[in-house]
Coordinates of C-alpha atoms in Angstrom, one line a residue:
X1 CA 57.9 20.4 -14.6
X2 CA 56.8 18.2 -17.4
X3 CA 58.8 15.2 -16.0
X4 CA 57.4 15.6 -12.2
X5 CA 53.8 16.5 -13.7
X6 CA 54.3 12.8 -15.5
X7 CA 54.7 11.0 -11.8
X8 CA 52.6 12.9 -10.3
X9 CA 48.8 13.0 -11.9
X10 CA 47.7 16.4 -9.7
X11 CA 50.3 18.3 -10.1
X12 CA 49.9 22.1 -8.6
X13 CA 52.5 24.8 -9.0
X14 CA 52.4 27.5 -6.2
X15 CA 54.5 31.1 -6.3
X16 CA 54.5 32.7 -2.4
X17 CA 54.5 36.6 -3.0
X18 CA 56.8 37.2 0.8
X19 CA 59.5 37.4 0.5
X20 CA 60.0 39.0 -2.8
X21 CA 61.6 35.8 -4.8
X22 CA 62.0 34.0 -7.7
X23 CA 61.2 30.6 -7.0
X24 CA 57.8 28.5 -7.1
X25 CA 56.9 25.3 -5.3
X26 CA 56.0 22.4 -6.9
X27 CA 53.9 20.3 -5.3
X28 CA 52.2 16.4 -6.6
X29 CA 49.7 13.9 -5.5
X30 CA 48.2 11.0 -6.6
X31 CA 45.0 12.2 -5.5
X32 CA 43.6 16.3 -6.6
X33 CA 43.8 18.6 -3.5
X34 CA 41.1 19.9 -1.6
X35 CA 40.4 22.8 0.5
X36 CA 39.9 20.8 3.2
X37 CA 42.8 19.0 3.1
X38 CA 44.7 22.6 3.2
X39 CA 42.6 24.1 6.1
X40 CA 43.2 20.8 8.1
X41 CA 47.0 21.0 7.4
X42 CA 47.3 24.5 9.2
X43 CA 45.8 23.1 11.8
X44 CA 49.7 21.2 12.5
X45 CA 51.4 24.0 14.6
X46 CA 54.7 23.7 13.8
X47 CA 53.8 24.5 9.9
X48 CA 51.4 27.5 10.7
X49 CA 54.3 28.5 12.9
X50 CA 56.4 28.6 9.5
X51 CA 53.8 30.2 7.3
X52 CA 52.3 33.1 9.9
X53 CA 55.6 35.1 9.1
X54 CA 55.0 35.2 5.6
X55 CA 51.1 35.9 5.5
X56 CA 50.5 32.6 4.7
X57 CA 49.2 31.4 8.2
X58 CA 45.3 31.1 6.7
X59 CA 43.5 28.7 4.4
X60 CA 42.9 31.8 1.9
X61 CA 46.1 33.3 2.2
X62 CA 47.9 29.9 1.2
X63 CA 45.2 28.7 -1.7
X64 CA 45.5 32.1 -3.2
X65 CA 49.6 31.4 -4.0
X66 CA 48.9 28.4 -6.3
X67 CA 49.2 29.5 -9.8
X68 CA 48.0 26.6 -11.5
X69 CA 46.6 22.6 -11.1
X70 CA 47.1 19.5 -13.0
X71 CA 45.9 21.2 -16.4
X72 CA 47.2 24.1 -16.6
X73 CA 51.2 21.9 -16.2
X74 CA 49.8 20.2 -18.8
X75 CA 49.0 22.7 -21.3
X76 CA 51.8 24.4 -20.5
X77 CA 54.4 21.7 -20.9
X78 CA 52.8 20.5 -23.4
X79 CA 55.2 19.4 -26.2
X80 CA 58.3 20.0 -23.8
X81 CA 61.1 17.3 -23.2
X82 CA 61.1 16.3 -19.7
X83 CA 63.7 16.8 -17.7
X84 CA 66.2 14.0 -17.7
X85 CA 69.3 13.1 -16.0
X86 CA 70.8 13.0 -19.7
X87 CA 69.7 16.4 -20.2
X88 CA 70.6 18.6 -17.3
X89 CA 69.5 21.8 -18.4
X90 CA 68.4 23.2 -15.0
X91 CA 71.7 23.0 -13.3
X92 CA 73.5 24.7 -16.0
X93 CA 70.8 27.7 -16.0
X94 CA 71.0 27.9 -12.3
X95 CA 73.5 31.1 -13.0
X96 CA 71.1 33.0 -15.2
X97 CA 68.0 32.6 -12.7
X98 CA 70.2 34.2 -9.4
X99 CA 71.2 36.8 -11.8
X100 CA 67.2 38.3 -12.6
X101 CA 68.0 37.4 -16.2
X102 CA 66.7 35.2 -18.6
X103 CA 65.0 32.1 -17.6
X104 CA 64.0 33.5 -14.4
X105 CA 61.8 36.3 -16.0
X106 CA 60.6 34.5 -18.5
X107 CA 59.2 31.8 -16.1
X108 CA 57.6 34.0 -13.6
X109 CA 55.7 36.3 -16.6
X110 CA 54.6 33.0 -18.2
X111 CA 53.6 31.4 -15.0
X112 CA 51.5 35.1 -14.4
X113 CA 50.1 34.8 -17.7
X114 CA 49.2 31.0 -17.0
X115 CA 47.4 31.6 -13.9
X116 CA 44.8 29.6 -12.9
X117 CA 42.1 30.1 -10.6
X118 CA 42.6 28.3 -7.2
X119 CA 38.8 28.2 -6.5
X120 CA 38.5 25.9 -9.2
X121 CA 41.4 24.2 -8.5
X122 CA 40.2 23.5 -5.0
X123 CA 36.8 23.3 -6.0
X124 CA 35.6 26.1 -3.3
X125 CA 31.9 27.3 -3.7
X126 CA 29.8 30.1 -1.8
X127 CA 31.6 32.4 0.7
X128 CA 34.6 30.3 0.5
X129 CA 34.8 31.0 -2.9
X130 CA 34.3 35.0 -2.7
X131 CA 36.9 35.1 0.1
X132 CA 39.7 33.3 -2.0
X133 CA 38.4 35.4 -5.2
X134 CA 39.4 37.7 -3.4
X135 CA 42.8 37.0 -1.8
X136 CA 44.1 35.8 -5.5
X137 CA 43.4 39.1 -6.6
X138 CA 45.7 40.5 -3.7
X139 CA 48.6 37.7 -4.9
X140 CA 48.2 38.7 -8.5
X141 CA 48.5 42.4 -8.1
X142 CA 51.6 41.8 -5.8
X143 CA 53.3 39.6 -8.7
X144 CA 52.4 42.1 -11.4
X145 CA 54.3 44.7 -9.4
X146 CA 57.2 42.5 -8.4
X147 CA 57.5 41.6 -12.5
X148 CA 57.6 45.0 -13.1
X149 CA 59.9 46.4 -10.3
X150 CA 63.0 43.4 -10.8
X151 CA 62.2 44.0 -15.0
X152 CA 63.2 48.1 -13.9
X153 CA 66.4 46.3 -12.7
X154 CA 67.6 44.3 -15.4

C-alpha cells in the first residue's frame, strides 16, 4: 500500500461487504475522486451490470465501501517500507491470509479502525451527504459483524 500510495497521489482503499471476503480494492489517481465521477461511471452498463448483484449498483451503495482516501494511506503507512520486488513479503503471506489467520485479521480490524468518512473523501454536501452518512453506517455495521463472526472461527 505504501509503495502504490507513492505512484499514485489519491490513493483510496475500498472493502465491498458482498460477498463476505477478505480482500480490499485499491484504487489510485493522479487526480482526487469525485462523486461525480462515480455516479457517471455507473452510468457504463456493462459495470452496473457487475455491481447490481452485489448491492453495489448505486452511487451511495458504492461510495459507502471506500474505507479511506489519500490521508488516511498515508497516516497509516506511515513509517512502513514499501513494498519492493527485493522484499516480497506479500507472496509469502498469501498462505496465512486464505487461512483467516494472521495478517488477514489484523488488516481488516485495522482498516475498520482506520475508517474514513467517504463524504469527505468525495466531498458530498446536503442530501447527498445525509444519504451516503447513511449507507456507511450500513457498510460499517456489516464489517463489524463479519470481524466478529470469522474471529468466532479462528
Amino acid at each position: 500500500l505504501r509503495a502504490f500510495g507513492e505512484v499514485f497521489p489519491h490513493t483510496t482503499v475500498w472493502w465491498f461487504p458482498r460477498p463476505v471476503n477478505a480482500f480490499t480494492v485499491v484504487m489510485g489517481s493522479e487526480a482526487p475522486f469525485r462523486l461525480e465521477t462515480l455516479r457517471t461511471s455507473l452510468d457504463a452498463p456493462l459495470l452496473r451490470g457487475e455491481l447490481e448483484p452485489h448491492g453495489l449498483a448505486e452511487w451511495d451503495a458504492l461510495a459507502s465501501a471506500c474505507l479511506m482516501g489519500p490521508e488516511g494511506v498515508r497516516k497509516l503507512t506511515y513509517g512502513v517500507r514499501p513494498h519492493a520486488d527485493d522484499r516480497p513479503t506479500v507472496e509469502y503471506e498469501s498462505n496465512r491470509i486464505f487461512a483467516r489467520t494472521s495478517t488477514w485479521m489484523l488488516n481488516l480490524r485495522e482498516l475498520y479502525g482506520q475508517w474514513e468518512n467517504p463524504a469527505d473523501l468525495f466531498g458530498a454536501t446536503g442530501p447527498d451527504r445525509e444519504r451516503l452518512e447513511a449507507r456507511v453506517m450500513e457498510c460499517r455495521g456489516e464489517m463489524a459483524r463479519q470481524i466478529k463472526e470469522l474471529a468466532a472461527h479462528r
